[in-house]
PDB file of C-alpha atoms and ligand atoms in Angstrom:
ATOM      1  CA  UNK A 247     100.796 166.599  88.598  1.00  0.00           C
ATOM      2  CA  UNK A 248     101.244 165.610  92.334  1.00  0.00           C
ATOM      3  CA  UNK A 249     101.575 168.758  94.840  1.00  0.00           C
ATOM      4  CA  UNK A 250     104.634 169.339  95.847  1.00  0.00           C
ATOM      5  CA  UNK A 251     105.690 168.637  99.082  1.00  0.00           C
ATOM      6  CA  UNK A 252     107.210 170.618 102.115  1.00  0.00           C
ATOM      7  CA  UNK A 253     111.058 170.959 101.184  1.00  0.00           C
ATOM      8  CA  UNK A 254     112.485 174.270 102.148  1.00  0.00           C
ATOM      9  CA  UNK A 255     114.571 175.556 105.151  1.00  0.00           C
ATOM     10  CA  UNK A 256     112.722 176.931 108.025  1.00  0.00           C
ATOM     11  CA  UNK A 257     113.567 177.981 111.651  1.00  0.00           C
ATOM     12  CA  UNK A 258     111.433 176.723 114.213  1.00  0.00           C
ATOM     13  CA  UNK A 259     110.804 178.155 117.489  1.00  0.00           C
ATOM     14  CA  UNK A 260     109.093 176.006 119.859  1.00  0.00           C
ATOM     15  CA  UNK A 261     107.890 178.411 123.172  1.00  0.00           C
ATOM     16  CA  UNK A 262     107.217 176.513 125.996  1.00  0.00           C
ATOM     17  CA  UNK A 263     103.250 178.197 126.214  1.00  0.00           C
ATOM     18  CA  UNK A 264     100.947 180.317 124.267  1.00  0.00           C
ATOM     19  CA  UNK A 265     102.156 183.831 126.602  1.00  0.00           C
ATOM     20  CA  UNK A 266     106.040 182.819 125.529  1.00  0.00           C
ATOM     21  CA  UNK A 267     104.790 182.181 121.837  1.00  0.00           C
ATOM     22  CA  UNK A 268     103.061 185.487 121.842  1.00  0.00           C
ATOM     23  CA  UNK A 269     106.255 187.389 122.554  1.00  0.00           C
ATOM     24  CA  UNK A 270     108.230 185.840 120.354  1.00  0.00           C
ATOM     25  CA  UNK A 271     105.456 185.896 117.843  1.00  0.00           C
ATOM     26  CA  UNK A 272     105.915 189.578 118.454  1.00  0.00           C
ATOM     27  CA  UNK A 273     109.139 190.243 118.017  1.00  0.00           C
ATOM     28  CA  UNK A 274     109.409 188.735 115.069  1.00  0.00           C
ATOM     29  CA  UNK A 275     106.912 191.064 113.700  1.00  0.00           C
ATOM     30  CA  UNK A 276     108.500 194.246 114.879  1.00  0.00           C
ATOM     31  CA  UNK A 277     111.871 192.894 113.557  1.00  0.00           C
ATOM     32  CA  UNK A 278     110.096 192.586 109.843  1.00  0.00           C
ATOM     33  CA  UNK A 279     108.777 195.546 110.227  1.00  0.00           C
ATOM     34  CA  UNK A 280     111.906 197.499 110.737  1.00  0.00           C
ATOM     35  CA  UNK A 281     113.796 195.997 108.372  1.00  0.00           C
ATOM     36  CA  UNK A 282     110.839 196.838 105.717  1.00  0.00           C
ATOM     37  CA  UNK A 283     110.857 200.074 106.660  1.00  0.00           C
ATOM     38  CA  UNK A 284     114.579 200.597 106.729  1.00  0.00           C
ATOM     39  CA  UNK A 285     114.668 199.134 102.883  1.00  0.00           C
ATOM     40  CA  UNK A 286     111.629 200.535 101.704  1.00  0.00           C
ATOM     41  CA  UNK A 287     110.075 203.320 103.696  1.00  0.00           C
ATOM     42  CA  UNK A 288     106.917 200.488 103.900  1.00  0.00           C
ATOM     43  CA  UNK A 289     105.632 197.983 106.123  1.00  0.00           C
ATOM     44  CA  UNK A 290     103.485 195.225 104.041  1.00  0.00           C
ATOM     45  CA  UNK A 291     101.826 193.091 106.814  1.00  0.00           C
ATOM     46  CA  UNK A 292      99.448 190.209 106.273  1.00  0.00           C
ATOM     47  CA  UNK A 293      97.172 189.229 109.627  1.00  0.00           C
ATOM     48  CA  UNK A 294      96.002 185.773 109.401  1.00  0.00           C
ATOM     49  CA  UNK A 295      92.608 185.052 111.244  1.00  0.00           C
ATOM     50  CA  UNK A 296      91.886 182.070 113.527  1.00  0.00           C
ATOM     51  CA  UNK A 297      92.076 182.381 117.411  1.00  0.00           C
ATOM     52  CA  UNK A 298      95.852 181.283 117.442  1.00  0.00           C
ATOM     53  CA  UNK A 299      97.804 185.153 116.841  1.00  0.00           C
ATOM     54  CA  UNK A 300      94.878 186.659 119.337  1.00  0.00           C
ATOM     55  CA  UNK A 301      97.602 186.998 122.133  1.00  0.00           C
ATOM     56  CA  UNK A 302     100.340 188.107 119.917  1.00  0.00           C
ATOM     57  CA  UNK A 303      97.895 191.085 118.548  1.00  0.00           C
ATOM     58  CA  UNK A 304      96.920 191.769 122.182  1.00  0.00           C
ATOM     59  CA  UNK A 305     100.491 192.191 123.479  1.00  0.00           C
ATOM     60  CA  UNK A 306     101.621 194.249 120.019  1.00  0.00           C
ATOM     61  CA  UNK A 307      98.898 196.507 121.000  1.00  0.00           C
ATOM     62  CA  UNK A 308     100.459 197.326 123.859  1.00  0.00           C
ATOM     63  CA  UNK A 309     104.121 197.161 122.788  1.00  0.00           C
ATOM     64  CA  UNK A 310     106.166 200.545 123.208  1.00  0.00           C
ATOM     65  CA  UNK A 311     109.534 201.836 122.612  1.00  0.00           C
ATOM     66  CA  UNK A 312     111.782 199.069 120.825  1.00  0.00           C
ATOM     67  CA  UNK A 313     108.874 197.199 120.910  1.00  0.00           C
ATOM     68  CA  UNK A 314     106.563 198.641 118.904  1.00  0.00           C
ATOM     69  CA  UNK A 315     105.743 198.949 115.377  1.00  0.00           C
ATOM     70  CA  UNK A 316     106.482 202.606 113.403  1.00  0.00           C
ATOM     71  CA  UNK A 317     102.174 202.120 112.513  1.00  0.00           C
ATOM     72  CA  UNK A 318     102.601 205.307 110.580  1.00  0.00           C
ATOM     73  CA  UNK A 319     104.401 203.298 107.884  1.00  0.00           C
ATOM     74  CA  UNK A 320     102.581 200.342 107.497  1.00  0.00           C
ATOM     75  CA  UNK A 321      99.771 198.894 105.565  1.00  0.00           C
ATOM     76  CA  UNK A 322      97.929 195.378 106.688  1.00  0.00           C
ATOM     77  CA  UNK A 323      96.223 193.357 104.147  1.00  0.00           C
ATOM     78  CA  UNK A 324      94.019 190.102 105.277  1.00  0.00           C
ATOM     79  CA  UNK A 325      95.261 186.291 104.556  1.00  0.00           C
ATOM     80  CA  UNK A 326      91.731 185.450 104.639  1.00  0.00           C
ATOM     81  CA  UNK A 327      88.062 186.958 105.422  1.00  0.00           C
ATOM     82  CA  UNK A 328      84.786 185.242 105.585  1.00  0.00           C
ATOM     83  CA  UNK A 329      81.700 186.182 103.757  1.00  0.00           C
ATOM     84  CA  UNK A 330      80.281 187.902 106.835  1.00  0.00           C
ATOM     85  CA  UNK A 331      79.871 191.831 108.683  1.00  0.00           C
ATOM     86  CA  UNK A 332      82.622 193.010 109.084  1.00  0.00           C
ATOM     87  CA  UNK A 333      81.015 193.235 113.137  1.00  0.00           C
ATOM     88  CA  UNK A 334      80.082 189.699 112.516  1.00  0.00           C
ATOM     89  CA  UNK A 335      81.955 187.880 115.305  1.00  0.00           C
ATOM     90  CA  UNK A 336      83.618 185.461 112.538  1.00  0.00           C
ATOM     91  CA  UNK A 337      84.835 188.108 110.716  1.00  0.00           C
ATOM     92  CA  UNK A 338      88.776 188.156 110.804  1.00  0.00           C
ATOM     93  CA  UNK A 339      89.142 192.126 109.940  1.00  0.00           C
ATOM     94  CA  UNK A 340      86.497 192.560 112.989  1.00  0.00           C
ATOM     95  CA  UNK A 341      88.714 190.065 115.188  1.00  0.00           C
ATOM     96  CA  UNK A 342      91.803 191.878 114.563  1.00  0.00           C
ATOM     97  CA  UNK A 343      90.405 195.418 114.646  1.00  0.00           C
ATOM     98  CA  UNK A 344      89.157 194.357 118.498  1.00  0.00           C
ATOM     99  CA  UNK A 345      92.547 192.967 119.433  1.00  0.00           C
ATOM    100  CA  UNK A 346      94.620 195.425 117.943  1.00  0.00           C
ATOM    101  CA  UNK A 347      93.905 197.689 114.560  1.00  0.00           C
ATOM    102  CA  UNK A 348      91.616 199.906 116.836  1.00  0.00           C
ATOM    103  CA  UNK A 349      94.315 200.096 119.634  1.00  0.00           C
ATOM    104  CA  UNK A 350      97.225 201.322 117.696  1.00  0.00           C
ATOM    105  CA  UNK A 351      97.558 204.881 115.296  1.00  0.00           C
ATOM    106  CA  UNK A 352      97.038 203.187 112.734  1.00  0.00           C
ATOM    107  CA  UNK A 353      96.071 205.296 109.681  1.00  0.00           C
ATOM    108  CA  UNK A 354      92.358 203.663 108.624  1.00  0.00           C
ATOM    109  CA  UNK A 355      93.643 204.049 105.055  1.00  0.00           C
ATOM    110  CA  UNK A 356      96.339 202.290 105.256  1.00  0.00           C
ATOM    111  CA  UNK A 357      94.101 198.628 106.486  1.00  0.00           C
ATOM    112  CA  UNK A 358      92.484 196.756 103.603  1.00  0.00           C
ATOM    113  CA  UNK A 359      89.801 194.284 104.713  1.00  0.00           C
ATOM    114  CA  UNK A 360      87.825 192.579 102.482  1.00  0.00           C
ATOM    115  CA  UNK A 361      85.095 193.880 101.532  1.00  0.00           C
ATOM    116  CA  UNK A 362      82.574 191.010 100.903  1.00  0.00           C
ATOM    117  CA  UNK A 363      78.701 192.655 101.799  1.00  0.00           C
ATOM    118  CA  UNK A 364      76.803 193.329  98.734  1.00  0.00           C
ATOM    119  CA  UNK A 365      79.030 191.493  96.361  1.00  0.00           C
ATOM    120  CA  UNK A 366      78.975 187.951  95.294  1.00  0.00           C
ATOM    121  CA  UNK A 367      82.265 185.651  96.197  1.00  0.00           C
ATOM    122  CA  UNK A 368      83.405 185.835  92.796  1.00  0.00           C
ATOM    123  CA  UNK A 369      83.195 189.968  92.919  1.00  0.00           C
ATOM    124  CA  UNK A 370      84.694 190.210  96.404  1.00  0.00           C
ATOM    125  CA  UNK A 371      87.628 187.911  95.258  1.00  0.00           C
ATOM    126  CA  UNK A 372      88.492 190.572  92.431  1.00  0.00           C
ATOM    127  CA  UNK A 373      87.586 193.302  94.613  1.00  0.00           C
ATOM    128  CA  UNK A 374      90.783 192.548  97.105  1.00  0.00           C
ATOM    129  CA  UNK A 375      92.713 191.345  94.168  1.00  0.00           C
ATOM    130  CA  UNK A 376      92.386 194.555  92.421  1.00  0.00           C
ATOM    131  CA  UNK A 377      93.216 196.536  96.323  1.00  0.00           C
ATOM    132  CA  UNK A 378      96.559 194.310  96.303  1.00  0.00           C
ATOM    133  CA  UNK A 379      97.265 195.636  92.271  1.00  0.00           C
ATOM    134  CA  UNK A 380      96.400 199.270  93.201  1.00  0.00           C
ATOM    135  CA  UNK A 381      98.613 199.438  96.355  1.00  0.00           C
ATOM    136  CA  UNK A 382     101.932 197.066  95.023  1.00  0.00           C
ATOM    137  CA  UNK A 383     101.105 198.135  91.753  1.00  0.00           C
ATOM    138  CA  UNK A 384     102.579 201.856  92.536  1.00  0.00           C
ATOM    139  CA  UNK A 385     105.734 200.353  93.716  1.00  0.00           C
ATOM    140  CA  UNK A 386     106.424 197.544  91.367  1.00  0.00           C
ATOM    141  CA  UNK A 387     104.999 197.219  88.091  1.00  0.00           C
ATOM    142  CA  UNK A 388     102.879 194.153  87.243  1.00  0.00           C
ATOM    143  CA  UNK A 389     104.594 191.677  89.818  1.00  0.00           C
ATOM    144  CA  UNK A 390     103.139 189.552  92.639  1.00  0.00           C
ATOM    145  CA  UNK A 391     102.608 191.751  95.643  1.00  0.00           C
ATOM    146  CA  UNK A 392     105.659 190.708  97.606  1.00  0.00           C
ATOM    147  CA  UNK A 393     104.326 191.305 101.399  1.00  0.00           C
ATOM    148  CA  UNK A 394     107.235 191.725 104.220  1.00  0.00           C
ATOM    149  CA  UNK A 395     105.676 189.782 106.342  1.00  0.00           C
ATOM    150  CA  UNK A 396     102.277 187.335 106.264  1.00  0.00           C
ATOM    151  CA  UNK A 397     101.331 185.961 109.230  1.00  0.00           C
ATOM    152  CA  UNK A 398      99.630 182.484 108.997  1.00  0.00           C
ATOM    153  CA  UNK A 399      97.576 179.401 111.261  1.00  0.00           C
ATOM    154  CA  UNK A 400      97.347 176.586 110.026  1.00  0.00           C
ATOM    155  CA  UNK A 401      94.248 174.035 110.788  1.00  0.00           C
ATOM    156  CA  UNK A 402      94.264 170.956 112.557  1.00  0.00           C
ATOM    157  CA  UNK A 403      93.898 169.242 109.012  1.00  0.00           C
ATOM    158  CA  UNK A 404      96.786 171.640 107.423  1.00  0.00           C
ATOM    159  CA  UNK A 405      94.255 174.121 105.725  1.00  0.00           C
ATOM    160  CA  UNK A 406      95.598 177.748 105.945  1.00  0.00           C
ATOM    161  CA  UNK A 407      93.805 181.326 105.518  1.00  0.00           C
ATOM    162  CA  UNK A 408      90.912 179.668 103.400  1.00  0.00           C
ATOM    163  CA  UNK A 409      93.070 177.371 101.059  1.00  0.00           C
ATOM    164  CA  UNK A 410      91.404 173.710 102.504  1.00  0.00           C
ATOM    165  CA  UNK A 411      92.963 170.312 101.666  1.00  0.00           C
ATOM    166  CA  UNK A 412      92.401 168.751  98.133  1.00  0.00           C
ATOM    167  CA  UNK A 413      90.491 172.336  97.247  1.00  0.00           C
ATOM    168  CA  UNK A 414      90.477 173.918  93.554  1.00  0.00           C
ATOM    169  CA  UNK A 415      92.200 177.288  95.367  1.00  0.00           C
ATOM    170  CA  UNK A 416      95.477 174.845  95.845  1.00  0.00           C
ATOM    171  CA  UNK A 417      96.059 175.059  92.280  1.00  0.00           C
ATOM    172  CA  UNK A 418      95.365 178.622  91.350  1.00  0.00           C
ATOM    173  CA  UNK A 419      98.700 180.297  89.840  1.00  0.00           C
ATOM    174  CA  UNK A 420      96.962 183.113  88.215  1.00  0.00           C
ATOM    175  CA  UNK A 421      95.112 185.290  90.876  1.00  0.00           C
ATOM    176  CA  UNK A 422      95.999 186.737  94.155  1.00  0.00           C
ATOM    177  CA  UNK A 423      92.978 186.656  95.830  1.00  0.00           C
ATOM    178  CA  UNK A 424      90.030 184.454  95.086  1.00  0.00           C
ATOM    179  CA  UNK A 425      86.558 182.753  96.288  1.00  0.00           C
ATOM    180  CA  UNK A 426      86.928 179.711  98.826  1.00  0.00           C
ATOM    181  CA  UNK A 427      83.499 177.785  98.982  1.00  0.00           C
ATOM    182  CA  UNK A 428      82.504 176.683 102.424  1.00  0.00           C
ATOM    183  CA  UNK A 429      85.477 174.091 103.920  1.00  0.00           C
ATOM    184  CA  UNK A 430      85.258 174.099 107.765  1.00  0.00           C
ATOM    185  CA  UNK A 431      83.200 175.548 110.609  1.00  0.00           C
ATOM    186  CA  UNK A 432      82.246 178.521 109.912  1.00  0.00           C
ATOM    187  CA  UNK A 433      80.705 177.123 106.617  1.00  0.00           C
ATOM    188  CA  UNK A 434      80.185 180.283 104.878  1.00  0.00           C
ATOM    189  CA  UNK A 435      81.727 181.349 101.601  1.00  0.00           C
ATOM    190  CA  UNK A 436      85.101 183.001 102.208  1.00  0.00           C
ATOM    191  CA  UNK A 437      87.922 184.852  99.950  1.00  0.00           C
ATOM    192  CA  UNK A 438      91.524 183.872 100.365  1.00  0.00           C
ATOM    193  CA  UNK A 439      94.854 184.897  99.533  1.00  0.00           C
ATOM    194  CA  UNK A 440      96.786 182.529  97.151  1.00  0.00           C
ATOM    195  CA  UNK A 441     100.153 180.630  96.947  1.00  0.00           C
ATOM    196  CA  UNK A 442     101.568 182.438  94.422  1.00  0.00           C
ATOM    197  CA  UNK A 443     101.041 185.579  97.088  1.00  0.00           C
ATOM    198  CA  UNK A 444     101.933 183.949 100.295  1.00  0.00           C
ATOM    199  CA  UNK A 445     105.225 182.478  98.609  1.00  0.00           C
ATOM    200  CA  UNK A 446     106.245 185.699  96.987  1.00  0.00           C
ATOM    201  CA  UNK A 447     106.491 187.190 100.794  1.00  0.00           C
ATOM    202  CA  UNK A 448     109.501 187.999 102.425  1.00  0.00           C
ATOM    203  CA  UNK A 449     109.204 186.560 105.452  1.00  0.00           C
ATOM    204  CA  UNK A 450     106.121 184.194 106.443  1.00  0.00           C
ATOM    205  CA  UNK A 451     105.655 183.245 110.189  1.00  0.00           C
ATOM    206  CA  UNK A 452     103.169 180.509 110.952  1.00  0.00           C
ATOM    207  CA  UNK A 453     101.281 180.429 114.845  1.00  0.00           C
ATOM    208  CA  UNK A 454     100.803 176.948 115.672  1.00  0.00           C
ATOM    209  CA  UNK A 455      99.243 176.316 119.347  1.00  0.00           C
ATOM    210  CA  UNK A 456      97.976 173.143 120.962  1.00  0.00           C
ATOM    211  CA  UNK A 457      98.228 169.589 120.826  1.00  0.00           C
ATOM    212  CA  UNK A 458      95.081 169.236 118.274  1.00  0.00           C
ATOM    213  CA  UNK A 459      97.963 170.609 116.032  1.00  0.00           C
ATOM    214  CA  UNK A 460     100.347 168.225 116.569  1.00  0.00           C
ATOM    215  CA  UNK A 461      99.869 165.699 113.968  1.00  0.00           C
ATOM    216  CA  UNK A 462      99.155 168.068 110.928  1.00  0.00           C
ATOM    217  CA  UNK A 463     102.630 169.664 112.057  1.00  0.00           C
ATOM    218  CA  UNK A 464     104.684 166.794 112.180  1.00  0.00           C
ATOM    219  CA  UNK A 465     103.308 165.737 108.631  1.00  0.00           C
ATOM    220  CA  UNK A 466     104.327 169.122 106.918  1.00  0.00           C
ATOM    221  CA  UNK A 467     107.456 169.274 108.782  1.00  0.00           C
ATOM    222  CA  UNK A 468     108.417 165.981 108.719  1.00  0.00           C
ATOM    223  CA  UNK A 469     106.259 163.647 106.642  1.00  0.00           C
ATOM    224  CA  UNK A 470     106.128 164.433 103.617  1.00  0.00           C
ATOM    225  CA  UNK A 471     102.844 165.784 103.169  1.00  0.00           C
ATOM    226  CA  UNK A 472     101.388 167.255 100.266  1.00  0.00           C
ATOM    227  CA  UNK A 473     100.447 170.287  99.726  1.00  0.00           C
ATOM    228  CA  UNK A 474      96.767 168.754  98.503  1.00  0.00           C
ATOM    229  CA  UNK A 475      96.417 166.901 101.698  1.00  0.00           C
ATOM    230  CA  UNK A 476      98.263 169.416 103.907  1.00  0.00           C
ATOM    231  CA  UNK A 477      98.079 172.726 102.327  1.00  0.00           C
ATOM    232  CA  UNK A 478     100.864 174.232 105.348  1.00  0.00           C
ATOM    233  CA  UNK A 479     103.037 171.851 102.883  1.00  0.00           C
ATOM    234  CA  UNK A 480     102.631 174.589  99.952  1.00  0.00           C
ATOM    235  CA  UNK A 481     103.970 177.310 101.652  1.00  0.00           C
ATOM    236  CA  UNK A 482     107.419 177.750 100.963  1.00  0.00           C
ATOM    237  CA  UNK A 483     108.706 181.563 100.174  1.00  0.00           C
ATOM    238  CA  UNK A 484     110.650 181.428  97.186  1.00  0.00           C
ATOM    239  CA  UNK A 485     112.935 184.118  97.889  1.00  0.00           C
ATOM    240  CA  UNK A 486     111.907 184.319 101.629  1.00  0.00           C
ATOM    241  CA  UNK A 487     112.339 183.369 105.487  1.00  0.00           C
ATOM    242  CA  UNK A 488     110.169 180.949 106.915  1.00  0.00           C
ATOM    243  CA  UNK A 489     109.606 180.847 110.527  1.00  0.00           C
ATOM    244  CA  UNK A 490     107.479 178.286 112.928  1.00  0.00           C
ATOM    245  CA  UNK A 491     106.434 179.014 115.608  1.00  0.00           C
ATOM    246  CA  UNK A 492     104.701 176.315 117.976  1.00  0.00           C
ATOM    247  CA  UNK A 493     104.170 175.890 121.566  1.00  0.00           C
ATOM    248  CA  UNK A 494     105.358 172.577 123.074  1.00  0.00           C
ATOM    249  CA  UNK A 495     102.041 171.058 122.871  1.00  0.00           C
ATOM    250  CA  UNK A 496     101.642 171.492 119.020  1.00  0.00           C
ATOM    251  CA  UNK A 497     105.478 170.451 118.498  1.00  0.00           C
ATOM    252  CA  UNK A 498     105.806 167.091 120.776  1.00  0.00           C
ATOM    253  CA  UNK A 499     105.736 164.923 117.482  1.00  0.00           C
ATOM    254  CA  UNK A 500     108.684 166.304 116.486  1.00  0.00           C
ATOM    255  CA  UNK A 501     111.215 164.520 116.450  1.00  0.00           C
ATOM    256  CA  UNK A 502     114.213 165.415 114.214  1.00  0.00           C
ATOM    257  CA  UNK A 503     114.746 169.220 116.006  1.00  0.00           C
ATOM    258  CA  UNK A 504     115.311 167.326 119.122  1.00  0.00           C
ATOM    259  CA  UNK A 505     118.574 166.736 118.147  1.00  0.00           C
ATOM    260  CA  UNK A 506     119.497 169.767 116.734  1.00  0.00           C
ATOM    261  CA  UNK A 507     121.739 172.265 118.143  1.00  0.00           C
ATOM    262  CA  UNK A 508     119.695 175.197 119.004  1.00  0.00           C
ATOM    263  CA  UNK A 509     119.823 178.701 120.726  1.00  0.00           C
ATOM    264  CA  UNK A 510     117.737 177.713 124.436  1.00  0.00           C
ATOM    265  CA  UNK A 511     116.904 179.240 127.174  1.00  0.00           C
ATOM    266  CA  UNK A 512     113.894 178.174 129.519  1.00  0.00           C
ATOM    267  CA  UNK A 513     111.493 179.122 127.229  1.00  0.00           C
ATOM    268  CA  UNK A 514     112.429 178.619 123.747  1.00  0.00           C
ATOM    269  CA  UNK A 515     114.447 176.767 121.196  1.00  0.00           C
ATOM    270  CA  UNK A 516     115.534 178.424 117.816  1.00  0.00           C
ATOM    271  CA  UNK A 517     116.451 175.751 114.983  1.00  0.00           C
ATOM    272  CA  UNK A 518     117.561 176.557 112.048  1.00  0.00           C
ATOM    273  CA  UNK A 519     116.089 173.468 109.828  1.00  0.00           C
ATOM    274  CA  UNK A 520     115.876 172.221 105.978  1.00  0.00           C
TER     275      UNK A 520
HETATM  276  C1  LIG B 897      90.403 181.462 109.263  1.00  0.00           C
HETATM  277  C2  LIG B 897      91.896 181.458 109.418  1.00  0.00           C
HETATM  278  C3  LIG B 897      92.372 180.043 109.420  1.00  0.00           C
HETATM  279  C4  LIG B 897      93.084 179.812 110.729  1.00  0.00           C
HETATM  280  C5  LIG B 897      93.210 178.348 111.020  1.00  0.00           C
HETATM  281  C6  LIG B 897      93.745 178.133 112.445  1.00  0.00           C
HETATM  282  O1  LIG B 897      89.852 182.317 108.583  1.00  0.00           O
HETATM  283  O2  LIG B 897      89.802 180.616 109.920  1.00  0.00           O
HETATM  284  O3  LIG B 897      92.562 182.254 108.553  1.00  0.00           O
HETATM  285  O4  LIG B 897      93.204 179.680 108.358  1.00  0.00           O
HETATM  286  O5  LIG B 897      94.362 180.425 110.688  1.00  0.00           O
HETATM  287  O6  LIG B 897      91.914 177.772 110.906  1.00  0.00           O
HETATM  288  O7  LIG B 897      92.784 178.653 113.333  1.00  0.00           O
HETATM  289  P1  LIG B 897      93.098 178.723 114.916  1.00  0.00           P
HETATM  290  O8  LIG B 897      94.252 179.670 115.053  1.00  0.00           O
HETATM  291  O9  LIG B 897      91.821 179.262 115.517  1.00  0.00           O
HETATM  292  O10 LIG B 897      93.433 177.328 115.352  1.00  0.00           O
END
């Protein structure tokens, strides 16, 4: 069967720099996170990895007041880890806990990062699958974890977390969390969440930045890309909100949202799209 393509509805907010994206990137996460914990007492967060949310964690580090997120009620789960330390300077629990898990009161049981020394791929993979069943399994029984909000990248060829174009991991339906062999620098053996997890979210919110982006962004947004050759194409939440956010740089191949009504100011334009 061909992947499917890209067809949902989407806002996209294009910031006019990485600092502008990284507020709004922000905001956005605090807003999820109230809402989750209004509605359920819980606040499900996914961190993706990559250099690309660095400034957003930095600044919701910081955040106070209005601004901040209640850390007390809420629980952060990994898009993607690589086979590595977890002090390994590739490893994306190690790059978030620097940049903002070990700046804010966050209760150390309530982070799950993958633990991947002393087990195989394979064993790691069933490892986090079986964290995501213990902690979504207490709340509802035997369904997809349904995260309020998973924060994603996406690569300059579309990959995102680990799931790489034309890979075996785009078709999994049946597991939550499994092995991704080596698909781009670093090349070590990683562990990824799945669609069937990243479209059962609530809200998703992808961090696009840079011009290297551009092309891979205007093919999932407006080309028709498949999933296969642009997983970013796969990710539409079912019963969800999907948000983009780029800087110029990484939208300037856009075309259609130019024409758009939208919410502006100097620095960004909201579009509601799809
Ligand atoms: C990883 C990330 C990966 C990342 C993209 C974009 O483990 O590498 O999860 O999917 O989000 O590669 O990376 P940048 O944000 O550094 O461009």
């Amino acid at each position: 069967m061909k992947s499917p393509k890209f067809t949902g509805a989407y806002d996209l907010v294009v910031c006019r720099d990485s600092d502008i994206l990284a507020i709004k990137a922000r905001d956005v996460i605090v807003q999820c996170g109230r809402e989750a914990i209004q509605q359920h007492r819980r606040f499900n967060l996914v961190l993706t990895g990559g250099s690309s949310p660095l400034k957003t964690y930095l600044l919701l580090a910081e955040s106070t007041g209005a601004a901040a997120i209640d850390w007390s009620k809420t629980y952060v789960f990994f898009s993607d880890e690589r086979c590595v330390a977890w002090d390994d300077p590739r490893s994306n629990y190690g790059s978030a806990r620097k940049s903002l898990l070990a700046r804010v009161r966050i209760p150390e049981s309530h982070v799950f990062p993958v633990q991947t020394q002393g087990l195989s791929p394979a064993e790691a993979a069933v490892a986090y699958a079986d964290k995501l069943v213990e902690h979504f399994f207490a709340f509802e029984h035997g369904v997809t974890p349904r995260f309020d909000l998973i924060l994603l990248g996406m690569g300059e060829d579309g990959h995102i977390a680990s799931l790489f174009p034309h890979a075996a991991a785009l078709k999994v339906e049946d597991s939550w969390a499994i092995w991704s062999p080596p698909g781009m620098s670093p090349l070590v053996d990683r562990i990824t969440l799945t669609y069937p997890v990243l479209n059962t979210a609530r809200n998703v919110a992808f961090l696009v930045l840079g011009e290297n982006k551009a092309i891979a962004l205007r093919d999932v947004l407006e080309g028709n890309a498949r999933s296969d050759d642009r997983p970013a194409a796969g990710v539409h939440p079912v019963d969800g909100k999907l948000t983009w956010l780029g800087d110029e740089c990484a939208a300037s191949l856009l075309t259609r949202h130019r024409t758009k009504s939208s919410e502006t100011n100097s620095d960004t334009r909201i579009l509601p799209m799809g």
